[in-house]
């Protein structure tokens, strides 16, 4: 029988050294007694061999990391279970990685408990400032953990509070961080820590972030067990905050806005409006019909339909992807940043007045806080909305259409190929009329700044070509 006594500090290295020597002599796990510190020995037991034996011992790095965590567990079986796993690994390399194995599950359960205990330490240690005779400020804290996590948990504080000296005392030992060096010492009596004036500020902050509408006492006690409350100044405020929670919730209800956002009423008005006849006979009738369109789900969240605008007898039609946030609120196409860029380029090129519209008439977005972030329409949404685009083309009768980007090119031609090889080419629309494909201005705004002049120049070249083709009046797809 062999007996291994693990020290209070540095127990992982002590276990690793002893386990390697024992396993190298092929000593069975049931022949080893593991204990922490010196104690009475009920059986006659020898210390582990001083030298390694003839058997080669190896273990993956993941097992050593697991062992370093598991050894923090207060359960006396933890060192023995780790040694049993190490011995078995020498014959079965797959055992450690089998999640269904009882020993593996036991070690993983130990490790999960330790990680949770370390998390509690990081969350619930409260420092109080101590007198200092140097330029570095000094702080102290008392913490009562469930397991032997002092060495595993304190490097976190050394990284976070490296500019000050501090001490964390526990019933199992004391960690000191002085002049950048972290050391461990035997336990002492609980220190008498002074009152810290910053606790009042922290208490005020804690009270203000407390949400009385989201009280779940069981969950709160699970995340912040009451055993830690006596060392945390903010917990003294919890009983009073709970007592006044209902009153605060009622005040919050009364303070809530009674009016929705400005666009909400417009959305409701549109949804209450009955649908118009299915086949409009004029461009204006098509605009009115599109205002109450429900051909796809995009109408539910958008503020309004954004129909095209421009001369009804325009020879040139410019088709983009969909309205953006600013277009959705204004009800007009190309009034946002991308539209501003497009109109600037059109002005420099001298593009003639054009009918300007989008392949999709409603703004598709996702919310992030108060922001509405653009999302690309899918093919089904483009196909549903193509009915309106076809009506616009039927009434305007453009000689040439410029497609801005892949969504517009797909709506007009039915071709979903990549944009880069098609840019600058003329392709036939579904109705046989010519379509000149170019970059969407929003694409130019999204690419790196140094690439924008090149793409902007290509957009200008394509618009010049459109003008030249209209001037020649000989356009072939």
Short mmCIF file of C-alpha atoms in Angstrom, two decimals:
data_model
loop_
_atom_site.label_atom_id
_atom_site.label_comp_id
_atom_site.label_asym_id
_atom_site.label_seq_id
_atom_site.Cartn_x
_atom_site.Cartn_y
_atom_site.Cartn_z
CA UNK A 1 0.00 0.00 0.00
CA UNK A 2 1.29 3.47 -0.90
CA UNK A 3 0.31 6.80 0.63
CA UNK A 4 0.63 10.20 -1.13
CA UNK A 5 0.18 13.41 0.88
CA UNK A 6 -0.67 16.42 -1.28
CA UNK A 7 0.39 19.83 0.04
CA UNK A 8 -2.02 22.74 0.57
CA UNK A 9 -0.30 24.76 -2.19
CA UNK A 10 1.17 23.37 -5.41
CA UNK A 11 -0.91 20.18 -5.14
CA UNK A 12 -1.17 19.70 -8.92
CA UNK A 13 2.58 19.43 -9.46
CA UNK A 14 2.85 17.14 -6.40
CA UNK A 15 0.08 14.87 -7.74
CA UNK A 16 1.57 14.85 -11.24
CA UNK A 17 5.01 13.85 -10.00
CA UNK A 18 3.71 11.12 -7.69
CA UNK A 19 1.24 9.77 -10.27
CA UNK A 20 3.96 9.51 -12.93
CA UNK A 21 6.28 7.56 -10.60
CA UNK A 22 3.53 5.25 -9.39
CA UNK A 23 2.25 4.53 -12.91
CA UNK A 24 5.77 3.89 -14.19
CA UNK A 25 5.99 1.07 -11.64
CA UNK A 26 2.58 -0.24 -12.78
CA UNK A 27 1.10 0.23 -9.31
CA UNK A 28 -2.65 -0.36 -9.39
CA UNK A 29 -4.98 2.49 -8.37
CA UNK A 30 -6.47 0.48 -5.48
CA UNK A 31 -2.95 0.23 -3.98
CA UNK A 32 -2.60 4.02 -3.57
CA UNK A 33 -4.07 6.17 -0.80
CA UNK A 34 -4.29 9.90 -1.61
CA UNK A 35 -4.78 12.55 1.05
CA UNK A 36 -4.33 16.29 1.49
CA UNK A 37 -1.83 17.25 4.15
CA UNK A 38 -0.47 15.05 6.91
CA UNK A 39 -2.94 12.91 8.85
CA UNK A 40 -3.33 9.67 10.71
CA UNK A 41 -2.62 6.58 8.63
CA UNK A 42 -4.99 3.73 9.43
CA UNK A 43 -2.86 1.30 7.44
CA UNK A 44 0.84 0.83 7.11
CA UNK A 45 1.66 2.59 3.85
CA UNK A 46 4.89 3.45 2.07
CA UNK A 47 5.59 6.67 0.22
CA UNK A 48 5.64 6.50 -3.58
CA UNK A 49 8.90 5.36 -5.25
CA UNK A 50 11.61 8.02 -5.53
CA UNK A 51 12.57 7.04 -9.08
CA UNK A 52 10.53 6.29 -12.19
CA UNK A 53 10.09 2.66 -13.16
CA UNK A 54 10.47 0.86 -16.47
CA UNK A 55 6.96 1.59 -17.81
CA UNK A 56 6.63 4.61 -20.05
CA UNK A 57 3.83 6.96 -18.93
CA UNK A 58 2.13 9.48 -21.21
CA UNK A 59 -1.02 11.59 -21.16
CA UNK A 60 -2.50 14.22 -23.52
CA UNK A 61 -2.33 17.89 -22.62
CA UNK A 62 -6.11 17.96 -22.29
CA UNK A 63 -5.93 15.40 -19.49
CA UNK A 64 -3.35 17.46 -17.60
CA UNK A 65 -5.57 20.53 -17.90
CA UNK A 66 -8.50 18.47 -16.63
CA UNK A 67 -6.41 17.13 -13.73
CA UNK A 68 -5.32 20.63 -12.70
CA UNK A 69 -8.99 21.62 -12.44
CA UNK A 70 -10.34 18.42 -10.84
CA UNK A 71 -7.69 18.41 -8.08
CA UNK A 72 -9.25 21.61 -6.74
CA UNK A 73 -12.33 19.60 -5.75
CA UNK A 74 -12.85 19.06 -2.05
CA UNK A 75 -14.00 15.48 -2.62
CA UNK A 76 -11.24 13.14 -1.44
CA UNK A 77 -11.89 10.80 -4.37
CA UNK A 78 -10.73 13.36 -6.95
CA UNK A 79 -6.96 12.51 -6.86
CA UNK A 80 -7.70 8.77 -6.88
CA UNK A 81 -10.12 9.05 -9.78
CA UNK A 82 -7.54 10.99 -11.79
CA UNK A 83 -4.86 8.39 -11.10
CA UNK A 84 -7.24 5.59 -12.13
CA UNK A 85 -7.91 7.43 -15.40
CA UNK A 86 -4.18 7.91 -15.99
CA UNK A 87 -3.42 4.22 -15.44
CA UNK A 88 -6.26 3.11 -17.70
CA UNK A 89 -5.09 5.50 -20.43
CA UNK A 90 -1.80 3.60 -20.71
CA UNK A 91 -3.77 0.55 -21.97
CA UNK A 92 -6.79 2.22 -23.62
CA UNK A 93 -6.09 5.49 -25.43
CA UNK A 94 -9.77 6.07 -26.17
CA UNK A 95 -11.14 5.83 -22.64
CA UNK A 96 -10.44 9.46 -21.69
CA UNK A 97 -12.41 10.72 -24.67
CA UNK A 98 -15.48 8.53 -24.20
CA UNK A 99 -18.27 10.75 -22.78
CA UNK A 100 -20.35 7.68 -21.91
CA UNK A 101 -17.65 6.23 -19.65
CA UNK A 102 -18.61 6.51 -15.94
CA UNK A 103 -15.12 7.58 -14.84
CA UNK A 104 -14.89 10.21 -17.58
CA UNK A 105 -18.33 11.56 -16.63
CA UNK A 106 -17.28 11.71 -12.98
CA UNK A 107 -14.15 13.72 -13.78
CA UNK A 108 -16.08 16.08 -16.06
CA UNK A 109 -18.66 16.63 -13.30
CA UNK A 110 -15.85 17.48 -10.86
CA UNK A 111 -14.38 19.93 -13.37
CA UNK A 112 -17.74 21.61 -14.03
CA UNK A 113 -18.23 22.18 -10.29
CA UNK A 114 -14.77 23.75 -9.99
CA UNK A 115 -15.28 26.05 -12.97
CA UNK A 116 -18.52 27.26 -11.44
CA UNK A 117 -16.83 27.87 -8.08
CA UNK A 118 -14.04 29.86 -9.76
CA UNK A 119 -16.67 31.89 -11.61
CA UNK A 120 -18.33 32.71 -8.28
CA UNK A 121 -14.98 33.83 -6.89
CA UNK A 122 -14.39 36.17 -9.83
CA UNK A 123 -17.91 37.58 -9.49
CA UNK A 124 -18.25 37.94 -5.73
CA UNK A 125 -14.84 38.96 -4.36
CA UNK A 126 -15.17 42.50 -2.97
CA UNK A 127 -11.95 44.41 -2.29
CA UNK A 128 -11.61 47.07 0.40
CA UNK A 129 -8.80 49.60 0.32
CA UNK A 130 -6.05 49.27 2.95
CA UNK A 131 -3.46 51.81 4.14
CA UNK A 132 -0.32 51.86 1.99
CA UNK A 133 3.18 53.21 2.62
CA UNK A 134 4.15 53.12 -1.08
CA UNK A 135 2.94 54.62 -4.36
CA UNK A 136 0.93 51.47 -5.08
CA UNK A 137 -2.55 51.26 -3.59
CA UNK A 138 -3.35 48.24 -1.40
CA UNK A 139 -6.59 46.27 -1.18
CA UNK A 140 -7.84 43.27 0.75
CA UNK A 141 -10.73 40.82 0.49
CA UNK A 142 -12.16 37.80 2.28
CA UNK A 143 -13.78 34.98 0.31
CA UNK A 144 -15.23 31.60 1.32
CA UNK A 145 -15.18 29.10 -1.55
CA UNK A 146 -16.60 25.59 -1.70
CA UNK A 147 -13.37 24.05 -3.00
CA UNK A 148 -9.59 24.56 -3.07
CA UNK A 149 -9.62 27.16 -5.85
CA UNK A 150 -7.26 29.80 -4.44
CA UNK A 151 -4.42 29.03 -6.86
CA UNK A 152 -6.74 28.44 -9.80
CA UNK A 153 -8.85 31.56 -9.29
CA UNK A 154 -6.43 34.31 -8.30
CA UNK A 155 -4.35 34.68 -11.53
CA UNK A 156 -7.48 36.34 -12.96
CA UNK A 157 -7.14 39.15 -10.41
CA UNK A 158 -3.40 39.48 -11.08
CA UNK A 159 -4.13 40.22 -14.73
CA UNK A 160 -7.02 42.56 -14.04
CA UNK A 161 -5.53 44.47 -11.09
CA UNK A 162 -1.83 44.40 -11.94
CA UNK A 163 -1.33 48.07 -11.02
CA UNK A 164 -2.13 47.60 -7.32
CA UNK A 165 -1.16 45.36 -4.42
CA UNK A 166 -3.86 43.13 -3.00
CA UNK A 167 -4.58 40.22 -0.71
CA UNK A 168 -7.37 37.63 -0.88
CA UNK A 169 -7.77 35.62 2.32
CA UNK A 170 -9.73 32.35 2.42
CA UNK A 171 -10.12 29.58 5.02
CA UNK A 172 -7.72 27.46 2.93
CA UNK A 173 -4.95 30.02 2.40
CA UNK A 174 -3.98 33.56 1.48
CA UNK A 175 -3.00 34.92 -1.95
CA UNK A 176 -0.83 38.05 -2.01
CA UNK A 177 -0.04 40.15 -5.06
CA UNK A 178 2.78 42.59 -4.28
CA UNK A 179 4.93 44.50 -6.77
CA UNK A 180 3.72 42.29 -9.60
CA UNK A 181 4.44 38.95 -7.89
CA UNK A 182 1.67 36.52 -6.86
CA UNK A 183 2.46 34.30 -3.86
CA UNK A 184 0.49 31.91 -1.65
CA UNK A 185 0.61 31.56 2.13
CA UNK A 186 -0.96 29.44 4.90
CA UNK A 187 -4.41 30.41 6.14
CA UNK A 188 -4.87 32.97 8.91
CA UNK A 189 -7.82 34.24 10.85
CA UNK A 190 -10.29 36.37 8.94
CA UNK A 191 -8.78 39.86 8.58
CA UNK A 192 -10.61 42.90 9.92
CA UNK A 193 -11.08 44.86 6.71
CA UNK A 194 -11.95 48.58 6.96
CA UNK A 195 -15.09 50.18 5.52
CA UNK A 196 -14.52 51.42 1.98
CA UNK A 197 -16.17 54.67 0.92
CA UNK A 198 -16.49 53.37 -2.65
CA UNK A 199 -18.99 50.78 -1.42
CA UNK A 200 -21.66 53.46 -1.21
CA UNK A 201 -21.03 54.40 -4.86
CA UNK A 202 -21.16 50.74 -5.87
CA UNK A 203 -24.40 50.30 -3.90
CA UNK A 204 -25.95 53.26 -5.72
CA UNK A 205 -24.96 51.78 -9.08
CA UNK A 206 -26.32 48.34 -8.10
CA UNK A 207 -29.64 49.84 -7.00
CA UNK A 208 -30.00 51.73 -10.26
CA UNK A 209 -29.36 48.74 -12.52
CA UNK A 210 -31.78 46.58 -10.55
CA UNK A 211 -34.79 45.79 -12.75
CA UNK A 212 -37.86 45.16 -10.57
CA UNK A 213 -39.79 43.84 -13.56
CA UNK A 214 -37.46 40.86 -13.97
CA UNK A 215 -37.42 39.38 -10.47
CA UNK A 216 -36.89 35.64 -10.31
CA UNK A 217 -35.79 34.83 -6.77
CA UNK A 218 -34.87 31.21 -7.46
CA UNK A 219 -32.66 32.16 -10.39
CA UNK A 220 -31.10 35.01 -8.40
CA UNK A 221 -30.20 32.71 -5.50
CA UNK A 222 -28.83 30.17 -7.96
CA UNK A 223 -26.48 32.71 -9.52
CA UNK A 224 -25.76 34.54 -6.24
CA UNK A 225 -26.05 32.00 -3.38
CA UNK A 226 -26.84 33.56 0.01
CA UNK A 227 -23.59 32.20 1.50
CA UNK A 228 -21.76 34.99 -0.35
CA UNK A 229 -24.10 37.79 0.71
CA UNK A 230 -22.40 38.58 4.02
CA UNK A 231 -19.21 39.64 2.20
CA UNK A 232 -20.94 41.70 -0.50
CA UNK A 233 -22.02 45.24 0.43
CA UNK A 234 -24.62 45.55 -2.32
CA UNK A 235 -26.63 42.57 -1.03
CA UNK A 236 -27.70 44.60 1.98
CA UNK A 237 -29.90 46.56 -0.43
CA UNK A 238 -31.69 43.50 -1.86
CA UNK A 239 -34.43 43.08 0.82
CA UNK A 240 -35.52 46.71 0.48
CA UNK A 241 -35.40 46.57 -3.33
CA UNK A 242 -37.55 43.43 -3.34
CA UNK A 243 -40.03 45.02 -0.96
CA UNK A 244 -40.53 48.02 -3.26
CA UNK A 245 -40.34 46.10 -6.55
CA UNK A 246 -44.08 46.14 -7.30
CA UNK A 247 -44.31 49.88 -6.65
CA UNK A 248 -41.37 50.54 -9.00
CA UNK A 249 -42.91 48.35 -11.70
CA UNK A 250 -46.13 50.34 -11.53
CA UNK A 251 -44.16 53.59 -11.84
CA UNK A 252 -42.38 52.14 -14.87
CA UNK A 253 -45.74 51.24 -16.45
CA UNK A 254 -47.04 54.75 -15.98
CA UNK A 255 -43.86 56.21 -17.46
CA UNK A 256 -44.06 54.13 -20.63
CA UNK A 257 -44.80 56.07 -23.83
CA UNK A 258 -48.43 55.99 -24.86
CA UNK A 259 -47.69 56.69 -28.52
CA UNK A 260 -45.86 54.41 -30.91
CA UNK A 261 -43.19 55.57 -33.35
CA UNK A 262 -44.33 57.93 -36.09
CA UNK A 263 -44.16 55.25 -38.76
CA UNK A 264 -46.50 52.94 -36.79
CA UNK A 265 -49.69 54.87 -37.69
CA UNK A 266 -48.75 54.84 -41.37
CA UNK A 267 -48.27 51.10 -41.26
CA UNK A 268 -51.64 50.60 -39.57
CA UNK A 269 -53.36 52.89 -42.09
CA UNK A 270 -51.88 50.89 -44.96
CA UNK A 271 -52.96 47.57 -43.45
CA UNK A 272 -56.50 48.86 -42.88
CA UNK A 273 -56.80 50.07 -46.50
CA UNK A 274 -58.67 47.61 -48.74
CA UNK A 275 -56.77 46.24 -51.73
CA UNK A 276 -57.37 47.90 -55.13
CA UNK A 277 -58.18 46.03 -58.36
CA UNK A 278 -55.60 43.45 -59.48
CA UNK A 279 -54.71 44.98 -62.87
CA UNK A 280 -54.13 48.77 -62.90
CA UNK A 281 -54.62 50.51 -66.23
CA UNK A 282 -52.35 53.53 -65.66
CA UNK A 283 -49.03 54.24 -63.97
CA UNK A 284 -50.76 56.29 -61.27
CA UNK A 285 -53.22 53.45 -60.65
CA UNK A 286 -50.27 51.08 -60.35
CA UNK A 287 -48.71 53.38 -57.74
CA UNK A 288 -51.95 53.39 -55.72
CA UNK A 289 -52.29 49.61 -55.96
CA UNK A 290 -48.70 49.07 -54.86
CA UNK A 291 -49.35 51.18 -51.76
CA UNK A 292 -51.48 48.37 -50.30
CA UNK A 293 -49.48 45.46 -51.72
CA UNK A 294 -49.52 42.22 -49.73
CA UNK A 295 -47.86 39.94 -52.28
CA UNK A 296 -45.15 38.96 -49.75
CA UNK A 297 -44.39 39.35 -46.04
CA UNK A 298 -42.12 42.39 -46.45
CA UNK A 299 -45.15 44.70 -46.31
CA UNK A 300 -45.81 43.81 -42.67
CA UNK A 301 -42.81 45.62 -41.17
CA UNK A 302 -42.00 48.27 -43.77
CA UNK A 303 -43.36 51.77 -43.29
CA UNK A 304 -44.73 52.08 -46.81
CA UNK A 305 -44.34 51.00 -50.41
CA UNK A 306 -41.61 52.92 -52.26
CA UNK A 307 -42.73 53.16 -55.88
CA UNK A 308 -40.65 54.52 -58.74
CA UNK A 309 -40.55 58.16 -59.81
CA UNK A 310 -39.43 60.20 -62.81
CA UNK A 311 -40.71 61.18 -66.27
CA UNK A 312 -43.39 58.77 -67.42
CA UNK A 313 -41.98 58.94 -70.96
CA UNK A 314 -38.36 58.44 -69.87
CA UNK A 315 -36.14 56.60 -72.37
CA UNK A 316 -33.91 55.38 -69.52
CA UNK A 317 -34.98 53.34 -66.48
CA UNK A 318 -32.63 52.78 -63.53
CA UNK A 319 -33.47 49.83 -61.27
CA UNK A 320 -31.88 49.28 -57.84
CA UNK A 321 -32.32 46.51 -55.30
CA UNK A 322 -34.77 47.78 -52.64
CA UNK A 323 -35.47 50.90 -50.55
CA UNK A 324 -33.19 51.63 -47.61
CA UNK A 325 -34.08 53.04 -44.20
CA UNK A 326 -34.29 56.65 -45.42
CA UNK A 327 -36.28 55.70 -48.54
CA UNK A 328 -38.70 53.68 -46.40
CA UNK A 329 -39.43 56.70 -44.22
CA UNK A 330 -39.54 59.24 -47.07
CA UNK A 331 -41.51 57.06 -49.51
CA UNK A 332 -39.15 57.98 -52.39
CA UNK A 333 -36.40 55.94 -54.09
CA UNK A 334 -32.67 56.79 -53.95
CA UNK A 335 -32.72 59.49 -51.25
CA UNK A 336 -30.28 57.77 -48.87
CA UNK A 337 -26.44 57.62 -49.01
CA UNK A 338 -26.41 55.22 -51.99
CA UNK A 339 -28.92 57.42 -53.83
CA UNK A 340 -26.84 60.50 -53.12
CA UNK A 341 -23.78 58.82 -54.66
CA UNK A 342 -25.79 57.70 -57.70
CA UNK A 343 -27.24 61.15 -58.31
CA UNK A 344 -23.77 62.74 -57.99
CA UNK A 345 -22.35 60.40 -60.64
CA UNK A 346 -25.38 60.92 -62.88
CA UNK A 347 -24.92 64.69 -62.60
CA UNK A 348 -21.25 64.55 -63.57
CA UNK A 349 -21.93 62.21 -66.47
CA UNK A 350 -24.89 64.23 -67.68
CA UNK A 351 -27.39 61.39 -67.55
CA UNK A 352 -30.76 62.36 -68.97
CA UNK A 353 -33.84 62.28 -66.68
CA UNK A 354 -34.65 58.66 -65.91
CA UNK A 355 -37.40 56.64 -64.27
CA UNK A 356 -35.79 55.46 -61.01
CA UNK A 357 -37.19 52.51 -59.12
CA UNK A 358 -36.26 49.31 -57.28
CA UNK A 359 -36.73 45.61 -57.95
CA UNK A 360 -38.35 45.25 -54.49
CA UNK A 361 -40.70 47.96 -53.23
CA UNK A 362 -40.54 47.36 -49.47
CA UNK A 363 -37.60 47.78 -47.08
CA UNK A 364 -36.32 44.45 -45.73
CA UNK A 365 -34.40 44.82 -42.50
CA UNK A 366 -33.49 43.38 -39.11
CA UNK A 367 -33.46 45.44 -35.93
CA UNK A 368 -30.42 46.03 -33.75
CA UNK A 369 -31.44 48.18 -30.83
CA UNK A 370 -33.16 51.18 -32.41
CA UNK A 371 -31.39 50.70 -35.75
CA UNK A 372 -32.87 48.97 -38.79
CA UNK A 373 -30.15 47.11 -40.66
CA UNK A 374 -30.55 46.31 -44.37
CA UNK A 375 -31.07 42.69 -45.42
CA UNK A 376 -30.89 41.44 -49.01
CA UNK A 377 -34.22 40.28 -50.45
CA UNK A 378 -34.35 36.61 -51.44
CA UNK A 379 -35.31 35.30 -54.88
CA UNK A 380 -38.90 34.56 -53.88
CA UNK A 381 -39.39 38.13 -52.66
CA UNK A 382 -37.84 39.50 -55.86
CA UNK A 383 -40.13 37.32 -57.96
CA UNK A 384 -43.23 38.41 -56.02
CA UNK A 385 -42.33 42.08 -56.44
CA UNK A 386 -41.42 41.72 -60.13
CA UNK A 387 -45.13 42.07 -60.89
CA UNK A 388 -44.88 45.77 -59.95
CA UNK A 389 -41.60 46.26 -61.82
CA UNK A 390 -43.14 44.74 -64.96
CA UNK A 391 -46.08 47.17 -64.64
CA UNK A 392 -43.69 50.12 -64.41
CA UNK A 393 -41.84 48.92 -67.51
CA UNK A 394 -45.14 48.37 -69.34
CA UNK A 395 -46.29 51.96 -68.76
CA UNK A 396 -42.90 53.78 -69.02
CA UNK A 397 -41.62 51.73 -72.01
CA UNK A 398 -37.89 52.51 -71.55
CA UNK A 399 -35.52 52.04 -74.47
CA UNK A 400 -32.71 51.03 -72.11
CA UNK A 401 -32.66 49.83 -68.49
CA UNK A 402 -29.66 50.06 -66.15
CA UNK A 403 -29.59 47.33 -63.50
CA UNK A 404 -27.77 48.34 -60.31
CA UNK A 405 -26.44 45.21 -58.65
CA UNK A 406 -27.26 41.50 -58.65
CA UNK A 407 -30.84 41.68 -57.31
CA UNK A 408 -31.91 44.16 -59.99
CA UNK A 409 -30.11 42.14 -62.69
CA UNK A 410 -31.91 38.97 -61.57
CA UNK A 411 -35.32 40.69 -61.46
CA UNK A 412 -34.85 42.04 -64.99
CA UNK A 413 -33.09 39.15 -66.76
CA UNK A 414 -33.79 36.05 -64.64
CA UNK A 415 -30.02 35.44 -64.58
CA UNK A 416 -28.56 35.00 -61.08
CA UNK A 417 -24.90 34.76 -62.15
CA UNK A 418 -22.12 36.64 -60.36
CA UNK A 419 -21.85 40.38 -60.93
CA UNK A 420 -18.14 40.86 -61.64
CA UNK A 421 -17.97 39.22 -65.12
CA UNK A 422 -21.30 40.79 -66.13
CA UNK A 423 -20.56 44.39 -65.14
CA UNK A 424 -20.65 46.63 -68.19
CA UNK A 425 -22.40 44.07 -70.39
CA UNK A 426 -25.79 44.40 -72.07
CA UNK A 427 -28.16 41.48 -71.57
CA UNK A 428 -31.75 40.92 -72.72
CA UNK A 429 -34.50 41.52 -70.18
CA UNK A 430 -37.31 39.01 -69.79
CA UNK A 431 -39.34 41.10 -72.24
CA UNK A 432 -36.45 41.26 -74.73
CA UNK A 433 -35.44 44.90 -74.16
CA UNK A 434 -31.75 45.68 -73.40
CA UNK A 435 -30.39 45.85 -69.85
CA UNK A 436 -27.00 47.36 -69.01
CA UNK A 437 -25.58 45.85 -65.80
CA UNK A 438 -23.42 47.86 -63.39
CA UNK A 439 -22.50 48.23 -59.72
CA UNK A 440 -25.03 49.27 -57.09
CA UNK A 441 -23.87 52.47 -55.31
CA UNK A 442 -24.36 50.79 -51.91
CA UNK A 443 -21.76 48.20 -52.95
CA UNK A 444 -19.30 51.01 -53.67
CA UNK A 445 -19.94 52.50 -50.23
CA UNK A 446 -19.33 49.13 -48.50
CA UNK A 447 -15.97 48.24 -50.07
CA UNK A 448 -12.64 49.52 -48.64
CA UNK A 449 -12.09 53.24 -49.16
CA UNK A 450 -9.06 52.76 -51.41
CA UNK A 451 -11.10 50.64 -53.86
CA UNK A 452 -14.03 53.05 -54.14
CA UNK A 453 -12.57 55.43 -56.81
CA UNK A 454 -12.10 52.52 -59.25
CA UNK A 455 -15.64 51.18 -58.83
CA UNK A 456 -17.12 54.67 -58.90
CA UNK A 457 -15.28 55.29 -62.16
CA UNK A 458 -16.70 52.06 -63.60
CA UNK A 459 -20.22 53.14 -62.63
CA UNK A 460 -19.65 56.49 -64.37
CA UNK A 461 -18.30 54.74 -67.49
CA UNK A 462 -21.40 52.52 -67.64
CA UNK A 463 -23.72 55.51 -67.32
CA UNK A 464 -21.79 57.30 -70.13
CA UNK A 465 -22.21 54.22 -72.29
CA UNK A 466 -25.94 54.24 -71.56
CA UNK A 467 -26.12 57.86 -72.75
CA UNK A 468 -24.15 57.02 -75.88
CA UNK A 469 -26.42 54.09 -76.68
CA UNK A 470 -29.53 56.21 -76.25
CA UNK A 471 -27.99 58.89 -78.46
CA UNK A 472 -27.19 56.36 -81.17
CA UNK A 473 -30.67 54.81 -80.84
CA UNK A 474 -29.23 51.48 -81.86
CA UNK A 475 -29.22 49.28 -78.82
CA UNK A 476 -28.90 45.51 -79.18
CA UNK A 477 -28.89 43.04 -76.33
#
